[in-house]
Amino acid sequence: MLFPVGFIVEFAKKIIKSTEEIFNTMIFMEISAGDPLTEGKEVLDCHISAMIGLTGDFSSMLAIHCPGTVGMAITGEMLGMDVEEVDADVKDTLGEIANMVAGGIKQAFAAENVRLELSIPTTVSGKSYTVSSPTKSNRVIIPFDLEQGRFFVEMKYNLT
């Protein structure tokens, strides 16, 4: 069952607001959101993905996808240090950002009496991998640009 189009727009707004709040208040990096993508197969030139599940009144998975250089830049800003490789710090930082963005989305839905719980984040990295979900899942991908490049916040979701 697909969510109504209006829900997808509101979902995208929640993703953008939560992501912008985290980057403005915790990481101190300027980001700008692009237009949401909801259809088609997007090839994301990314080497790191941090994912977290949300379950409750509906089931979803939030993922942050980025190239290694962007992940290193974000980690360097957040931790206040030079980062020269995709290491445990980068993976942990992106997992924590996914957790905080998902927490903001959970809070926004709670204000509308929609109950969600978060799982533990998981991070994968490599040169070639695929993140898959059931074919009947809905999704929205928001591209975000920052000085060092582009990253994506993706939400895949199903009715429970």
mmCIF file of C-alpha atoms in Angstrom:
data_model
loop_
_atom_site.group_PDB
_atom_site.id
_atom_site.type_symbol
_atom_site.label_atom_id
_atom_site.label_comp_id
_atom_site.label_asym_id
_atom_site.label_seq_id
_atom_site.Cartn_x
_atom_site.Cartn_y
_atom_site.Cartn_z
ATOM 1 C CA MET A 1 0.000 0.000 0.000
ATOM 2 C CA LEU A 2 1.407 3.364 -1.008
ATOM 3 C CA PHE A 3 1.287 6.457 1.142
ATOM 4 C CA PRO A 4 -0.677 9.381 -0.316
ATOM 5 C CA VAL A 5 1.352 11.998 -2.211
ATOM 6 C CA GLY A 6 0.716 14.594 0.516
ATOM 7 C CA PHE A 7 2.297 12.255 3.050
ATOM 8 C CA ILE A 8 5.427 11.933 0.913
ATOM 9 C CA VAL A 9 5.759 15.732 0.784
ATOM 10 C CA GLU A 10 5.364 15.981 4.570
ATOM 11 C CA PHE A 11 7.823 13.128 5.026
ATOM 12 C CA ALA A 12 10.389 14.952 2.862
ATOM 13 C CA LYS A 13 9.895 18.135 4.902
ATOM 14 C CA LYS A 14 10.550 16.229 8.144
ATOM 15 C CA ILE A 15 13.725 14.683 6.711
ATOM 16 C CA ILE A 16 14.999 18.064 5.516
ATOM 17 C CA LYS A 17 14.184 19.841 8.776
ATOM 18 C CA SER A 18 15.797 17.183 10.961
ATOM 19 C CA THR A 19 18.921 16.950 8.777
ATOM 20 C CA GLU A 20 19.348 20.737 8.626
ATOM 21 C CA GLU A 21 18.927 21.044 12.410
ATOM 22 C CA ILE A 22 21.612 18.417 13.059
ATOM 23 C CA PHE A 23 24.081 19.975 10.622
ATOM 24 C CA ASN A 24 23.418 23.528 11.861
ATOM 25 C CA THR A 25 23.553 22.809 15.598
ATOM 26 C CA MET A 26 25.871 19.804 15.993
ATOM 27 C CA ILE A 27 28.237 19.828 13.031
ATOM 28 C CA PHE A 28 28.251 23.517 12.087
ATOM 29 C CA MET A 29 28.296 22.868 8.346
ATOM 30 C CA GLU A 30 26.095 24.667 5.855
ATOM 31 C CA ILE A 31 23.994 22.322 3.759
ATOM 32 C CA SER A 32 21.325 22.904 1.145
ATOM 33 C CA ALA A 33 18.620 20.407 0.277
ATOM 34 C CA GLY A 34 17.835 19.495 -3.300
ATOM 35 C CA ASP A 35 14.508 18.359 -4.687
ATOM 36 C CA PRO A 36 13.201 15.071 -3.261
ATOM 37 C CA LEU A 37 13.474 11.996 -5.475
ATOM 38 C CA THR A 38 10.720 9.410 -5.137
ATOM 39 C CA GLU A 39 10.879 7.300 -8.282
ATOM 40 C CA GLY A 40 13.392 5.526 -10.443
ATOM 41 C CA LYS A 41 16.661 3.869 -9.667
ATOM 42 C CA GLU A 42 19.185 6.427 -8.602
ATOM 43 C CA VAL A 43 22.840 5.531 -8.845
ATOM 44 C CA LEU A 44 24.428 7.114 -5.806
ATOM 45 C CA ASP A 45 28.211 7.450 -6.114
ATOM 46 C CA CYS A 46 28.689 6.676 -2.444
ATOM 47 C CA HIS A 47 31.071 4.517 -0.457
ATOM 48 C CA ILE A 48 29.507 4.758 3.010
ATOM 49 C CA SER A 49 25.937 4.148 4.166
ATOM 50 C CA ALA A 50 24.687 4.522 7.728
ATOM 51 C CA MET A 51 21.249 2.980 8.306
ATOM 52 C CA ILE A 52 18.759 2.907 11.151
ATOM 53 C CA GLY A 53 15.341 1.275 11.369
ATOM 54 C CA LEU A 54 12.185 2.948 12.664
ATOM 55 C CA THR A 55 9.209 0.783 13.621
ATOM 56 C CA GLY A 56 5.840 1.382 15.211
ATOM 57 C CA ASP A 57 2.813 2.863 13.468
ATOM 58 C CA PHE A 58 4.700 2.271 10.214
ATOM 59 C CA SER A 59 8.015 0.601 9.365
ATOM 60 C CA SER A 60 10.880 2.452 7.760
ATOM 61 C CA MET A 61 14.615 2.628 7.300
ATOM 62 C CA LEU A 62 16.581 5.856 7.207
ATOM 63 C CA ALA A 63 19.943 5.781 5.437
ATOM 64 C CA ILE A 64 22.622 8.395 4.922
ATOM 65 C CA HIS A 65 24.736 7.696 1.827
ATOM 66 C CA CYS A 66 27.920 9.613 1.009
ATOM 67 C CA PRO A 67 31.255 9.407 -0.781
ATOM 68 C CA GLY A 68 34.246 8.767 1.456
ATOM 69 C CA THR A 69 35.534 12.328 1.047
ATOM 70 C CA VAL A 70 32.237 13.776 2.260
ATOM 71 C CA GLY A 71 32.085 11.351 5.190
ATOM 72 C CA MET A 72 35.623 12.323 6.187
ATOM 73 C CA ALA A 73 34.805 16.055 5.949
ATOM 74 C CA ILE A 74 31.660 15.680 8.070
ATOM 75 C CA THR A 75 33.545 13.619 10.658
ATOM 76 C CA GLY A 76 36.397 16.118 10.768
ATOM 77 C CA GLU A 77 33.993 18.992 11.418
ATOM 78 C CA MET A 78 31.969 17.124 14.018
ATOM 79 C CA LEU A 79 34.975 15.778 15.932
ATOM 80 C CA GLY A 80 37.254 18.785 15.353
ATOM 81 C CA MET A 81 40.118 16.783 13.884
ATOM 82 C CA ASP A 82 41.790 15.957 10.579
ATOM 83 C CA VAL A 83 40.441 12.783 9.008
ATOM 84 C CA GLU A 84 42.466 11.189 6.228
ATOM 85 C CA GLU A 85 40.745 7.843 5.722
ATOM 86 C CA VAL A 86 37.391 6.153 6.104
ATOM 87 C CA ASP A 87 37.983 4.580 9.488
ATOM 88 C CA ALA A 88 35.980 3.620 12.572
ATOM 89 C CA ASP A 89 35.553 7.309 13.514
ATOM 90 C CA VAL A 90 33.904 8.063 10.154
ATOM 91 C CA LYS A 91 31.594 5.055 10.390
ATOM 92 C CA ASP A 92 30.659 5.832 14.000
ATOM 93 C CA THR A 93 30.046 9.512 13.214
ATOM 94 C CA LEU A 94 27.760 8.748 10.287
ATOM 95 C CA GLY A 95 25.905 6.166 12.369
ATOM 96 C CA GLU A 96 25.401 8.777 15.085
ATOM 97 C CA ILE A 97 24.196 11.350 12.536
ATOM 98 C CA ALA A 98 21.701 8.795 11.169
ATOM 99 C CA ASN A 99 20.548 8.200 14.746
ATOM 100 C CA MET A 100 20.102 11.937 15.404
ATOM 101 C CA VAL A 101 18.281 12.580 12.106
ATOM 102 C CA ALA A 102 15.974 9.606 12.767
ATOM 103 C CA GLY A 103 15.408 10.924 16.305
ATOM 104 C CA GLY A 104 14.315 14.273 14.894
ATOM 105 C CA ILE A 105 11.916 12.533 12.521
ATOM 106 C CA LYS A 106 10.575 10.402 15.394
ATOM 107 C CA GLN A 107 9.990 13.558 17.449
ATOM 108 C CA ALA A 108 8.198 15.289 14.553
ATOM 109 C CA PHE A 109 5.867 12.314 14.101
ATOM 110 C CA ALA A 110 5.279 12.050 17.876
ATOM 111 C CA ALA A 111 3.852 15.583 17.749
ATOM 112 C CA GLU A 112 1.244 14.132 15.349
ATOM 113 C CA ASN A 113 0.536 11.130 17.630
ATOM 114 C CA VAL A 114 2.467 8.737 15.395
ATOM 115 C CA ARG A 115 4.507 6.264 17.449
ATOM 116 C CA LEU A 116 7.970 5.205 16.262
ATOM 117 C CA GLU A 117 10.917 3.454 17.916
ATOM 118 C CA LEU A 118 14.518 3.473 16.688
ATOM 119 C CA SER A 119 16.849 0.518 16.210
ATOM 120 C CA ILE A 120 20.628 0.565 16.556
ATOM 121 C CA PRO A 121 22.390 2.164 13.557
ATOM 122 C CA THR A 122 24.460 0.051 11.169
ATOM 123 C CA THR A 123 27.163 1.388 8.867
ATOM 124 C CA VAL A 124 28.602 -0.239 5.745
ATOM 125 C CA SER A 125 31.417 0.954 3.530
ATOM 126 C CA GLY A 126 33.144 -0.254 0.410
ATOM 127 C CA LYS A 127 33.609 0.393 -3.275
ATOM 128 C CA SER A 128 30.639 -1.646 -4.489
ATOM 129 C CA TYR A 129 27.572 -2.569 -2.480
ATOM 130 C CA THR A 130 23.802 -2.419 -2.833
ATOM 131 C CA VAL A 131 21.267 -1.424 -0.187
ATOM 132 C CA SER A 132 17.995 -3.238 -0.898
ATOM 133 C CA SER A 133 14.552 -3.391 0.652
ATOM 134 C CA PRO A 134 11.256 -5.077 -0.232
ATOM 135 C CA THR A 135 10.042 -4.154 -3.708
ATOM 136 C CA LYS A 136 6.760 -2.782 -2.368
ATOM 137 C CA SER A 137 8.529 -0.203 -0.213
ATOM 138 C CA ASN A 138 8.008 3.485 -0.803
ATOM 139 C CA ARG A 139 10.991 5.781 -0.692
ATOM 140 C CA VAL A 140 12.116 9.339 -0.763
ATOM 141 C CA ILE A 141 15.712 10.460 -1.270
ATOM 142 C CA ILE A 142 16.825 13.981 -0.416
ATOM 143 C CA PRO A 143 20.138 15.128 -1.887
ATOM 144 C CA PHE A 144 22.072 17.590 0.276
ATOM 145 C CA ASP A 145 24.962 19.702 -0.945
ATOM 146 C CA LEU A 146 27.790 21.046 1.148
ATOM 147 C CA GLU A 147 31.099 22.612 0.192
ATOM 148 C CA GLN A 148 32.863 19.234 0.071
ATOM 149 C CA GLY A 149 30.282 17.479 -2.103
ATOM 150 C CA ARG A 150 26.890 15.814 -1.978
ATOM 151 C CA PHE A 151 25.307 13.287 0.353
ATOM 152 C CA PHE A 152 21.852 11.716 0.401
ATOM 153 C CA VAL A 153 19.312 10.978 3.098
ATOM 154 C CA GLU A 154 16.986 8.171 2.052
ATOM 155 C CA MET A 155 13.855 6.939 3.772
ATOM 156 C CA LYS A 156 12.244 3.654 2.739
ATOM 157 C CA TYR A 157 8.911 2.943 4.373
ATOM 158 C CA ASN A 158 5.905 0.600 4.519
ATOM 159 C CA LEU A 159 2.599 0.641 6.331
ATOM 160 C CA THR A 160 2.560 -1.811 9.243
#
